Amino acid sequence: MTDRDAGARDTTAVVHVRAEGEVGEEALAYARSKIDAVVNRPGLPAVTGEVRITRAAAHHADHPWSAVADLQVGRNGVVVHAQEATSQEVTDRLQDRLRRQVERAGHGGNAAHRPVTPPWRSGQPAEAPSGRDAGQQDTRSA
């Protein structure tokens, strides 16, 4: 099993691309360019980590190519997996998944998944009734 290290060339993103198994230089160069396109986007915090591309030794496997990205985007961790039949397909799949996760991590996560602070914890007063109920009093007997 060979292990070649080909680090990214940018100072804001230090992502190492490693090959395990019979991975050619052409496949590594393609993966490097796709990963660089994701992690060197303007507006992202510092990105560090590693991407491993592996080709299985078993020739009868349906998806012999696999890729794993383990990155740190600012203070958030991102782990992405992909498996495909060719090196180009696995790189493209990894890039698509990685782009979504890096964007989410780089911008503080998804706002829809953040917990909402209840009004009794934030000190915000409850809203006054609005509409037709605003001027009415409760006329029911107790």
Short mmCIF file of N, CA, C and O in Angstrom, two decimals:
data_model
loop_
_atom_site.label_atom_id
_atom_site.label_comp_id
_atom_site.label_asym_id
_atom_site.label_seq_id
_atom_site.Cartn_x
_atom_site.Cartn_y
_atom_site.Cartn_z
N MET A 1 0.85 -1.17 0.00
CA MET A 1 0.00 0.00 0.00
C MET A 1 0.90 1.24 0.00
O MET A 1 1.71 1.42 0.89
N THR A 2 0.77 2.08 -0.98
CA THR A 2 1.58 3.28 -1.03
C THR A 2 0.85 4.41 -0.34
O THR A 2 -0.37 4.44 -0.27
N ASP A 3 1.59 5.36 0.14
CA ASP A 3 1.01 6.49 0.83
C ASP A 3 1.76 7.74 0.38
O ASP A 3 2.83 8.03 0.86
N ARG A 4 1.20 8.44 -0.59
CA ARG A 4 1.84 9.63 -1.12
C ARG A 4 1.13 10.85 -0.54
O ARG A 4 -0.09 10.90 -0.49
N ASP A 5 1.90 11.84 -0.15
CA ASP A 5 1.34 13.04 0.45
C ASP A 5 1.48 14.17 -0.56
O ASP A 5 2.55 14.43 -1.06
N ALA A 6 0.36 14.83 -0.83
CA ALA A 6 0.37 15.96 -1.75
C ALA A 6 -0.43 17.07 -1.12
O ALA A 6 -1.65 17.11 -1.23
N GLY A 7 0.20 17.96 -0.39
CA GLY A 7 -0.50 19.01 0.35
C GLY A 7 -0.99 20.11 -0.55
O GLY A 7 -0.51 20.33 -1.65
N ALA A 8 -1.98 20.84 -0.06
CA ALA A 8 -2.52 21.98 -0.79
C ALA A 8 -1.48 23.10 -0.78
O ALA A 8 -0.64 23.19 0.10
N ARG A 9 -1.57 23.98 -1.76
CA ARG A 9 -0.56 25.01 -1.92
C ARG A 9 -0.94 26.35 -1.31
O ARG A 9 -0.20 27.29 -1.38
N ASP A 10 -2.11 26.48 -0.73
CA ASP A 10 -2.58 27.76 -0.22
C ASP A 10 -2.30 27.87 1.27
O ASP A 10 -2.30 26.89 1.99
N THR A 11 -2.05 29.10 1.75
CA THR A 11 -1.72 29.28 3.17
C THR A 11 -2.97 29.32 4.04
O THR A 11 -2.88 29.04 5.22
N THR A 12 -4.13 29.70 3.52
CA THR A 12 -5.34 29.75 4.33
C THR A 12 -5.96 28.38 4.49
O THR A 12 -6.72 28.16 5.42
N ALA A 13 -5.69 27.46 3.60
CA ALA A 13 -6.22 26.11 3.68
C ALA A 13 -5.06 25.13 3.56
O ALA A 13 -4.38 25.09 2.54
N VAL A 14 -4.85 24.35 4.60
CA VAL A 14 -3.80 23.34 4.58
C VAL A 14 -4.50 21.99 4.63
O VAL A 14 -4.82 21.48 5.69
N VAL A 15 -4.77 21.45 3.45
CA VAL A 15 -5.45 20.17 3.33
C VAL A 15 -4.53 19.23 2.57
O VAL A 15 -4.14 19.51 1.45
N HIS A 16 -4.20 18.12 3.20
CA HIS A 16 -3.32 17.13 2.58
C HIS A 16 -4.18 16.09 1.87
O HIS A 16 -5.16 15.60 2.43
N VAL A 17 -3.81 15.78 0.65
CA VAL A 17 -4.49 14.75 -0.13
C VAL A 17 -3.59 13.53 -0.17
O VAL A 17 -2.46 13.60 -0.66
N ARG A 18 -4.07 12.42 0.36
CA ARG A 18 -3.27 11.20 0.44
C ARG A 18 -3.89 10.12 -0.43
O ARG A 18 -5.11 10.02 -0.53
N ALA A 19 -3.03 9.31 -1.02
CA ALA A 19 -3.48 8.19 -1.84
C ALA A 19 -3.07 6.89 -1.17
O ALA A 19 -1.95 6.76 -0.70
N GLU A 20 -4.01 5.96 -1.13
CA GLU A 20 -3.73 4.64 -0.57
C GLU A 20 -4.13 3.61 -1.61
O GLU A 20 -5.23 3.66 -2.14
N GLY A 21 -3.25 2.69 -1.89
CA GLY A 21 -3.52 1.68 -2.92
C GLY A 21 -2.97 2.13 -4.26
O GLY A 21 -2.08 2.97 -4.34
N GLU A 22 -3.53 1.58 -5.31
CA GLU A 22 -3.06 1.88 -6.66
C GLU A 22 -3.78 3.10 -7.22
O GLU A 22 -4.70 2.98 -8.04
N VAL A 23 -3.36 4.27 -6.78
CA VAL A 23 -3.95 5.53 -7.22
C VAL A 23 -2.90 6.26 -8.05
O VAL A 23 -1.80 6.53 -7.57
N GLY A 24 -3.25 6.60 -9.28
CA GLY A 24 -2.31 7.27 -10.17
C GLY A 24 -2.19 8.75 -9.89
O GLY A 24 -3.02 9.36 -9.21
N GLU A 25 -1.12 9.33 -10.42
CA GLU A 25 -0.88 10.76 -10.24
C GLU A 25 -1.97 11.60 -10.89
O GLU A 25 -2.30 12.68 -10.41
N GLU A 26 -2.52 11.12 -11.99
CA GLU A 26 -3.59 11.86 -12.68
C GLU A 26 -4.84 11.95 -11.80
O GLU A 26 -5.46 13.01 -11.70
N ALA A 27 -5.18 10.87 -11.13
CA ALA A 27 -6.33 10.86 -10.22
C ALA A 27 -6.07 11.78 -9.02
O ALA A 27 -6.98 12.49 -8.57
N LEU A 28 -4.84 11.78 -8.52
CA LEU A 28 -4.50 12.67 -7.41
C LEU A 28 -4.57 14.14 -7.82
O LEU A 28 -5.04 14.97 -7.06
N ALA A 29 -4.08 14.46 -8.99
CA ALA A 29 -4.12 15.84 -9.47
C ALA A 29 -5.56 16.31 -9.63
O ALA A 29 -5.89 17.45 -9.28
N TYR A 30 -6.42 15.45 -10.17
CA TYR A 30 -7.83 15.79 -10.33
C TYR A 30 -8.47 16.03 -8.96
O TYR A 30 -9.20 17.00 -8.76
N ALA A 31 -8.20 15.15 -8.01
CA ALA A 31 -8.75 15.29 -6.66
C ALA A 31 -8.24 16.56 -6.00
O ALA A 31 -9.00 17.29 -5.36
N ARG A 32 -6.96 16.84 -6.15
CA ARG A 32 -6.38 18.04 -5.56
C ARG A 32 -7.07 19.30 -6.08
O ARG A 32 -7.38 20.21 -5.32
N SER A 33 -7.31 19.35 -7.39
CA SER A 33 -7.94 20.55 -7.97
C SER A 33 -9.38 20.71 -7.46
O SER A 33 -9.82 21.83 -7.18
N LYS A 34 -10.12 19.61 -7.33
CA LYS A 34 -11.50 19.68 -6.85
C LYS A 34 -11.56 20.08 -5.38
O LYS A 34 -12.42 20.87 -4.98
N ILE A 35 -10.67 19.54 -4.57
CA ILE A 35 -10.66 19.85 -3.14
C ILE A 35 -10.23 21.31 -2.94
O ILE A 35 -10.82 22.02 -2.13
N ASP A 36 -9.22 21.76 -3.69
CA ASP A 36 -8.79 23.15 -3.59
C ASP A 36 -9.92 24.11 -3.95
O ASP A 36 -10.05 25.17 -3.34
N ALA A 37 -10.74 23.75 -4.92
CA ALA A 37 -11.86 24.61 -5.31
C ALA A 37 -12.87 24.77 -4.18
O ALA A 37 -13.49 25.82 -4.04
N VAL A 38 -13.00 23.77 -3.34
CA VAL A 38 -13.95 23.84 -2.22
C VAL A 38 -13.36 24.60 -1.04
O VAL A 38 -14.01 25.49 -0.49
N VAL A 39 -12.15 24.28 -0.65
CA VAL A 39 -11.60 24.82 0.60
C VAL A 39 -10.97 26.20 0.45
O VAL A 39 -10.75 26.88 1.45
N ASN A 40 -10.69 26.65 -0.76
CA ASN A 40 -10.07 27.96 -0.96
C ASN A 40 -11.07 29.00 -1.42
O ASN A 40 -10.70 29.95 -2.11
N ARG A 41 -12.32 28.86 -1.02
CA ARG A 41 -13.34 29.83 -1.40
C ARG A 41 -13.27 31.05 -0.50
O ARG A 41 -13.00 30.93 0.70
N PRO A 42 -13.51 32.23 -1.04
CA PRO A 42 -13.46 33.43 -0.21
C PRO A 42 -14.59 33.41 0.83
O PRO A 42 -15.67 32.90 0.58
N GLY A 43 -14.29 33.94 2.01
CA GLY A 43 -15.28 34.02 3.07
C GLY A 43 -15.28 32.86 4.04
O GLY A 43 -15.98 32.90 5.04
N LEU A 44 -14.49 31.83 3.76
CA LEU A 44 -14.42 30.69 4.66
C LEU A 44 -13.33 30.92 5.71
O LEU A 44 -12.31 31.53 5.42
N PRO A 45 -13.54 30.41 6.92
CA PRO A 45 -12.45 30.47 7.90
C PRO A 45 -11.34 29.51 7.50
O PRO A 45 -11.45 28.79 6.50
N ALA A 46 -10.29 29.47 8.27
CA ALA A 46 -9.15 28.59 7.98
C ALA A 46 -9.60 27.13 7.94
O ALA A 46 -10.37 26.69 8.77
N VAL A 47 -9.14 26.41 6.92
CA VAL A 47 -9.50 25.01 6.73
C VAL A 47 -8.22 24.18 6.80
O VAL A 47 -7.25 24.46 6.10
N THR A 48 -8.23 23.15 7.66
CA THR A 48 -7.10 22.24 7.76
C THR A 48 -7.64 20.82 7.77
O THR A 48 -8.81 20.60 8.07
N GLY A 49 -6.80 19.87 7.45
CA GLY A 49 -7.22 18.47 7.52
C GLY A 49 -6.60 17.61 6.46
O GLY A 49 -5.55 17.93 5.90
N GLU A 50 -7.30 16.50 6.18
CA GLU A 50 -6.76 15.49 5.29
C GLU A 50 -7.87 14.86 4.47
O GLU A 50 -8.99 14.66 4.95
N VAL A 51 -7.54 14.54 3.22
CA VAL A 51 -8.42 13.79 2.33
C VAL A 51 -7.67 12.54 1.90
O VAL A 51 -6.53 12.62 1.45
N ARG A 52 -8.30 11.38 2.06
CA ARG A 52 -7.68 10.10 1.66
C ARG A 52 -8.50 9.49 0.52
O ARG A 52 -9.71 9.31 0.65
N ILE A 53 -7.82 9.15 -0.55
CA ILE A 53 -8.45 8.47 -1.68
C ILE A 53 -7.85 7.08 -1.75
O ILE A 53 -6.62 6.91 -1.77
N THR A 54 -8.73 6.09 -1.80
CA THR A 54 -8.29 4.70 -1.73
C THR A 54 -8.90 3.91 -2.88
O THR A 54 -10.07 4.08 -3.21
N ARG A 55 -8.08 3.02 -3.44
CA ARG A 55 -8.59 2.08 -4.42
C ARG A 55 -8.44 0.68 -3.82
O ARG A 55 -7.35 0.27 -3.43
N ALA A 56 -9.56 -0.04 -3.76
CA ALA A 56 -9.55 -1.37 -3.17
C ALA A 56 -8.74 -2.32 -4.03
O ALA A 56 -8.73 -2.23 -5.26
N ALA A 57 -8.09 -3.27 -3.38
CA ALA A 57 -7.30 -4.26 -4.10
C ALA A 57 -8.18 -5.31 -4.77
O ALA A 57 -7.78 -5.91 -5.77
N ALA A 58 -9.38 -5.52 -4.26
CA ALA A 58 -10.30 -6.51 -4.82
C ALA A 58 -10.91 -5.96 -6.11
O ALA A 58 -11.58 -4.95 -6.10
N HIS A 59 -10.68 -6.64 -7.21
CA HIS A 59 -11.18 -6.17 -8.50
C HIS A 59 -12.67 -6.45 -8.70
O HIS A 59 -13.29 -5.90 -9.59
N HIS A 60 -13.24 -7.31 -7.89
CA HIS A 60 -14.64 -7.66 -8.04
C HIS A 60 -15.58 -6.73 -7.26
O HIS A 60 -16.78 -6.89 -7.30
N ALA A 61 -15.04 -5.74 -6.58
CA ALA A 61 -15.86 -4.81 -5.79
C ALA A 61 -16.68 -3.92 -6.72
O ALA A 61 -16.20 -3.48 -7.77
N ASP A 62 -17.93 -3.65 -6.34
CA ASP A 62 -18.79 -2.77 -7.14
C ASP A 62 -18.29 -1.33 -7.12
O ASP A 62 -18.35 -0.64 -8.13
N HIS A 63 -17.84 -0.90 -5.97
CA HIS A 63 -17.32 0.46 -5.82
C HIS A 63 -15.92 0.40 -5.20
O HIS A 63 -15.75 0.60 -4.01
N PRO A 64 -14.91 0.16 -6.04
CA PRO A 64 -13.56 0.00 -5.50
C PRO A 64 -12.92 1.30 -5.03
O PRO A 64 -11.96 1.28 -4.29
N TRP A 65 -13.44 2.44 -5.45
CA TRP A 65 -12.85 3.72 -5.09
C TRP A 65 -13.61 4.30 -3.90
O TRP A 65 -14.84 4.35 -3.90
N SER A 66 -12.87 4.76 -2.92
CA SER A 66 -13.49 5.43 -1.77
C SER A 66 -12.66 6.64 -1.41
O SER A 66 -11.46 6.71 -1.67
N ALA A 67 -13.32 7.62 -0.79
CA ALA A 67 -12.65 8.84 -0.37
C ALA A 67 -13.23 9.27 0.97
O ALA A 67 -14.43 9.15 1.21
N VAL A 68 -12.36 9.76 1.83
CA VAL A 68 -12.76 10.27 3.14
C VAL A 68 -12.07 11.61 3.34
O VAL A 68 -10.86 11.73 3.18
N ALA A 69 -12.86 12.61 3.69
CA ALA A 69 -12.32 13.92 4.03
C ALA A 69 -12.58 14.17 5.50
O ALA A 69 -13.70 14.03 5.97
N ASP A 70 -11.54 14.52 6.23
CA ASP A 70 -11.64 14.85 7.65
C ASP A 70 -11.02 16.23 7.82
O ASP A 70 -9.80 16.37 7.86
N LEU A 71 -11.87 17.26 7.88
CA LEU A 71 -11.41 18.64 7.88
C LEU A 71 -11.85 19.38 9.13
O LEU A 71 -12.86 19.03 9.75
N GLN A 72 -11.13 20.44 9.43
CA GLN A 72 -11.49 21.36 10.49
C GLN A 72 -11.73 22.70 9.81
O GLN A 72 -10.82 23.29 9.24
N VAL A 73 -12.98 23.18 9.85
CA VAL A 73 -13.36 24.45 9.23
C VAL A 73 -13.63 25.43 10.35
O VAL A 73 -14.69 25.39 10.98
N GLY A 74 -12.67 26.31 10.61
CA GLY A 74 -12.80 27.19 11.76
C GLY A 74 -12.79 26.35 13.02
O GLY A 74 -11.86 25.61 13.29
N ARG A 75 -13.89 26.42 13.80
CA ARG A 75 -14.00 25.60 15.01
C ARG A 75 -14.85 24.36 14.80
O ARG A 75 -15.07 23.60 15.73
N ASN A 76 -15.34 24.14 13.60
CA ASN A 76 -16.23 23.02 13.31
C ASN A 76 -15.51 21.90 12.56
O ASN A 76 -14.72 22.16 11.67
N GLY A 77 -15.84 20.67 12.92
CA GLY A 77 -15.28 19.52 12.23
C GLY A 77 -16.21 19.05 11.13
O GLY A 77 -17.44 19.11 11.26
N VAL A 78 -15.63 18.60 10.03
CA VAL A 78 -16.40 18.10 8.89
C VAL A 78 -15.80 16.76 8.47
O VAL A 78 -14.59 16.68 8.22
N VAL A 79 -16.64 15.73 8.39
CA VAL A 79 -16.21 14.42 7.92
C VAL A 79 -17.15 14.01 6.80
O VAL A 79 -18.37 14.02 6.96
N VAL A 80 -16.58 13.67 5.65
CA VAL A 80 -17.37 13.31 4.47
C VAL A 80 -16.82 12.02 3.88
O VAL A 80 -15.59 11.87 3.75
N HIS A 81 -17.71 11.10 3.50
CA HIS A 81 -17.35 9.83 2.88
C HIS A 81 -17.98 9.74 1.50
O HIS A 81 -19.07 10.27 1.27
N ALA A 82 -17.32 9.02 0.59
CA ALA A 82 -17.89 8.75 -0.73
C ALA A 82 -17.31 7.45 -1.27
O ALA A 82 -16.14 7.13 -1.00
N GLN A 83 -18.13 6.69 -2.01
CA GLN A 83 -17.68 5.47 -2.69
C GLN A 83 -18.28 5.44 -4.08
O GLN A 83 -19.46 5.68 -4.25
N GLU A 84 -17.45 5.14 -5.07
CA GLU A 84 -17.91 5.08 -6.45
C GLU A 84 -17.08 4.07 -7.23
O GLU A 84 -16.13 3.49 -6.72
N ALA A 85 -17.44 3.92 -8.51
CA ALA A 85 -16.80 2.93 -9.38
C ALA A 85 -15.49 3.43 -9.99
O ALA A 85 -14.62 2.63 -10.30
N THR A 86 -15.35 4.76 -10.18
CA THR A 86 -14.13 5.30 -10.79
C THR A 86 -13.56 6.41 -9.91
O THR A 86 -14.27 6.97 -9.07
N SER A 87 -12.30 6.76 -10.16
CA SER A 87 -11.68 7.81 -9.36
C SER A 87 -12.32 9.17 -9.61
O SER A 87 -12.47 9.97 -8.69
N GLN A 88 -12.71 9.44 -10.84
CA GLN A 88 -13.34 10.72 -11.16
C GLN A 88 -14.71 10.83 -10.51
O GLN A 88 -15.07 11.87 -9.96
N GLU A 89 -15.48 9.74 -10.52
CA GLU A 89 -16.81 9.76 -9.90
C GLU A 89 -16.70 9.95 -8.38
O GLU A 89 -17.48 10.71 -7.80
N VAL A 90 -15.75 9.27 -7.74
CA VAL A 90 -15.62 9.41 -6.29
C VAL A 90 -15.15 10.82 -5.93
O VAL A 90 -15.61 11.39 -4.93
N THR A 91 -14.30 11.41 -6.74
CA THR A 91 -13.85 12.77 -6.48
C THR A 91 -14.98 13.77 -6.65
O THR A 91 -15.14 14.68 -5.83
N ASP A 92 -15.77 13.61 -7.71
CA ASP A 92 -16.91 14.50 -7.92
C ASP A 92 -17.94 14.38 -6.80
O ASP A 92 -18.48 15.38 -6.32
N ARG A 93 -18.23 13.16 -6.37
CA ARG A 93 -19.19 12.94 -5.29
C ARG A 93 -18.67 13.56 -4.00
O ARG A 93 -19.40 14.19 -3.25
N LEU A 94 -17.37 13.36 -3.73
CA LEU A 94 -16.77 13.94 -2.53
C LEU A 94 -16.83 15.46 -2.57
O LEU A 94 -17.15 16.10 -1.57
N GLN A 95 -16.55 16.04 -3.73
CA GLN A 95 -16.59 17.49 -3.86
C GLN A 95 -17.99 18.03 -3.58
O GLN A 95 -18.15 19.02 -2.86
N ASP A 96 -19.02 17.39 -4.12
CA ASP A 96 -20.40 17.85 -3.90
C ASP A 96 -20.76 17.80 -2.41
O ASP A 96 -21.30 18.75 -1.86
N ARG A 97 -20.47 16.68 -1.78
CA ARG A 97 -20.79 16.54 -0.36
C ARG A 97 -19.96 17.48 0.50
O ARG A 97 -20.45 18.06 1.47
N LEU A 98 -18.69 17.61 0.15
CA LEU A 98 -17.80 18.46 0.91
C LEU A 98 -18.20 19.93 0.81
O LEU A 98 -18.16 20.66 1.80
N ARG A 99 -18.60 20.37 -0.36
CA ARG A 99 -19.02 21.76 -0.55
C ARG A 99 -20.18 22.11 0.37
O ARG A 99 -20.18 23.13 1.04
N ARG A 100 -21.19 21.23 0.43
CA ARG A 100 -22.34 21.49 1.30
C ARG A 100 -21.93 21.56 2.76
O ARG A 100 -22.35 22.45 3.49
N GLN A 101 -21.12 20.60 3.20
CA GLN A 101 -20.75 20.55 4.61
C GLN A 101 -19.81 21.70 5.00
O GLN A 101 -19.93 22.26 6.09
N VAL A 102 -18.89 22.06 4.12
CA VAL A 102 -17.96 23.15 4.41
C VAL A 102 -18.71 24.48 4.47
O VAL A 102 -18.46 25.31 5.34
N GLU A 103 -19.65 24.70 3.56
CA GLU A 103 -20.46 25.92 3.59
C GLU A 103 -21.24 26.02 4.89
O GLU A 103 -21.31 27.06 5.52
N ARG A 104 -21.84 24.92 5.29
CA ARG A 104 -22.62 24.90 6.54
C ARG A 104 -21.72 25.16 7.74
O ARG A 104 -22.05 25.96 8.62
N ALA A 105 -20.57 24.52 7.79
CA ALA A 105 -19.65 24.69 8.91
C ALA A 105 -19.01 26.08 8.90
O ALA A 105 -18.80 26.67 9.96
N GLY A 106 -18.72 26.59 7.73
CA GLY A 106 -18.07 27.89 7.62
C GLY A 106 -18.96 29.05 7.98
O GLY A 106 -18.49 30.11 8.39
N HIS A 107 -20.25 28.87 7.87
CA HIS A 107 -21.19 29.94 8.19
C HIS A 107 -21.94 29.68 9.48
O HIS A 107 -23.05 30.17 9.67
N GLY A 108 -21.37 28.89 10.36
CA GLY A 108 -21.94 28.70 11.68
C GLY A 108 -23.08 27.71 11.75
O GLY A 108 -23.85 27.72 12.69
N GLY A 109 -23.22 26.86 10.79
CA GLY A 109 -24.27 25.85 10.84
C GLY A 109 -25.57 26.35 10.24
O GLY A 109 -25.68 27.48 9.78
N ASN A 110 -26.55 25.53 10.29
CA ASN A 110 -27.86 25.85 9.73
C ASN A 110 -28.70 26.53 10.78
O ASN A 110 -28.91 26.02 11.87
N ALA A 111 -29.22 27.71 10.48
CA ALA A 111 -30.01 28.48 11.44
C ALA A 111 -31.29 27.74 11.83
O ALA A 111 -31.80 27.92 12.93
N ALA A 112 -31.82 26.91 10.96
CA ALA A 112 -33.05 26.19 11.26
C ALA A 112 -32.84 25.14 12.35
O ALA A 112 -33.78 24.74 13.01
N HIS A 113 -31.62 24.71 12.57
CA HIS A 113 -31.34 23.69 13.57
C HIS A 113 -30.85 24.26 14.89
O HIS A 113 -30.51 23.52 15.79
N ARG A 114 -30.79 25.57 15.00
CA ARG A 114 -30.35 26.18 16.26
C ARG A 114 -31.51 26.20 17.23
O ARG A 114 -32.65 26.48 16.86
N PRO A 115 -31.24 25.94 18.50
CA PRO A 115 -32.32 25.98 19.47
C PRO A 115 -32.81 27.42 19.68
O PRO A 115 -32.03 28.37 19.67
N VAL A 116 -34.10 27.57 19.87
CA VAL A 116 -34.70 28.87 20.10
C VAL A 116 -34.75 29.10 21.61
O VAL A 116 -35.23 28.25 22.36
N THR A 117 -34.27 30.25 22.05
CA THR A 117 -34.30 30.55 23.47
C THR A 117 -35.72 30.93 23.87
O THR A 117 -36.32 31.82 23.27
N PRO A 118 -36.26 30.26 24.86
CA PRO A 118 -37.63 30.59 25.27
C PRO A 118 -37.68 31.98 25.89
O PRO A 118 -36.69 32.47 26.43
N PRO A 119 -38.86 32.63 25.83
CA PRO A 119 -38.96 34.01 26.32
C PRO A 119 -38.63 34.15 27.80
O PRO A 119 -38.10 35.17 28.22
N TRP A 120 -38.89 33.14 28.61
CA TRP A 120 -38.62 33.26 30.04
C TRP A 120 -37.14 33.18 30.36
O TRP A 120 -36.72 33.52 31.44
N ARG A 121 -36.31 32.75 29.41
CA ARG A 121 -34.87 32.72 29.64
C ARG A 121 -34.17 33.97 29.12
O ARG A 121 -33.13 34.34 29.63
N SER A 122 -34.72 34.60 28.12
CA SER A 122 -34.06 35.76 27.55
C SER A 122 -34.52 37.06 28.18
O SER A 122 -33.94 38.11 27.91
N GLY A 123 -35.55 37.01 28.97
CA GLY A 123 -36.04 38.22 29.61
C GLY A 123 -36.93 39.05 28.70
O GLY A 123 -37.31 40.15 29.04
N GLN A 124 -37.28 38.54 27.54
CA GLN A 124 -38.15 39.24 26.61
C GLN A 124 -39.59 39.14 27.13
O GLN A 124 -40.04 38.05 27.45
N PRO A 125 -40.30 40.23 27.19
CA PRO A 125 -41.70 40.15 27.63
C PRO A 125 -42.55 39.45 26.58
O PRO A 125 -42.24 39.50 25.39
N ALA A 126 -43.59 38.81 27.05
CA ALA A 126 -44.52 38.15 26.13
C ALA A 126 -45.23 39.21 25.30
O ALA A 126 -45.47 40.32 25.75
N GLU A 127 -45.57 38.86 24.06
CA GLU A 127 -46.25 39.81 23.18
C GLU A 127 -47.65 40.08 23.67
O GLU A 127 -48.34 39.20 24.18
N ALA A 128 -48.09 41.32 23.48
CA ALA A 128 -49.46 41.70 23.83
C ALA A 128 -50.41 41.14 22.79
O ALA A 128 -50.03 40.95 21.63
N PRO A 129 -51.65 40.84 23.16
CA PRO A 129 -52.59 40.34 22.17
C PRO A 129 -52.80 41.36 21.06
O PRO A 129 -52.78 42.56 21.29
N SER A 130 -52.98 40.86 19.86
CA SER A 130 -53.15 41.75 18.73
C SER A 130 -54.48 41.48 18.04
O SER A 130 -55.15 40.49 18.30
N GLY A 131 -54.85 42.36 17.15
CA GLY A 131 -56.06 42.16 16.35
C GLY A 131 -57.32 42.49 17.13
O GLY A 131 -57.36 43.41 17.94
N ARG A 132 -58.37 41.73 16.90
CA ARG A 132 -59.66 42.04 17.50
C ARG A 132 -59.70 41.75 18.99
O ARG A 132 -60.52 42.29 19.71
N ASP A 133 -58.79 40.92 19.51
CA ASP A 133 -58.77 40.59 20.92
C ASP A 133 -58.09 41.66 21.77
O ASP A 133 -58.17 41.64 22.98
N ALA A 134 -57.43 42.64 21.14
CA ALA A 134 -56.65 43.62 21.89
C ALA A 134 -57.52 44.50 22.76
O ALA A 134 -57.14 44.84 23.87
N GLY A 135 -58.67 44.93 22.29
CA GLY A 135 -59.52 45.84 23.05
C GLY A 135 -60.60 45.13 23.86
O GLY A 135 -61.36 45.78 24.56
N GLN A 136 -60.71 43.85 23.80
CA GLN A 136 -61.77 43.12 24.50
C GLN A 136 -61.30 42.65 25.87
O GLN A 136 -60.14 42.33 26.06
N GLN A 137 -62.24 42.62 26.78
CA GLN A 137 -61.94 42.12 28.10
C GLN A 137 -62.62 40.76 28.25
O GLN A 137 -63.60 40.47 27.55
N ASP A 138 -62.19 40.00 29.19
CA ASP A 138 -62.80 38.70 29.46
C ASP A 138 -64.08 38.94 30.24
O ASP A 138 -64.06 39.45 31.36
N THR A 139 -65.22 38.58 29.65
CA THR A 139 -66.52 38.82 30.29
C THR A 139 -67.10 37.56 30.87
O THR A 139 -68.22 37.56 31.35
N ARG A 140 -66.34 36.49 30.87
CA ARG A 140 -66.84 35.24 31.44
C ARG A 140 -66.83 35.32 32.94
O ARG A 140 -65.96 35.91 33.55
N SER A 141 -67.82 34.68 33.56
CA SER A 141 -67.85 34.67 35.02
C SER A 141 -66.96 33.59 35.56
O SER A 141 -66.77 32.56 34.93
N ALA A 142 -66.45 33.84 36.74
CA ALA A 142 -65.51 32.91 37.30
C ALA A 142 -66.14 31.77 38.02
O ALA A 142 -67.18 31.56 38.37
#
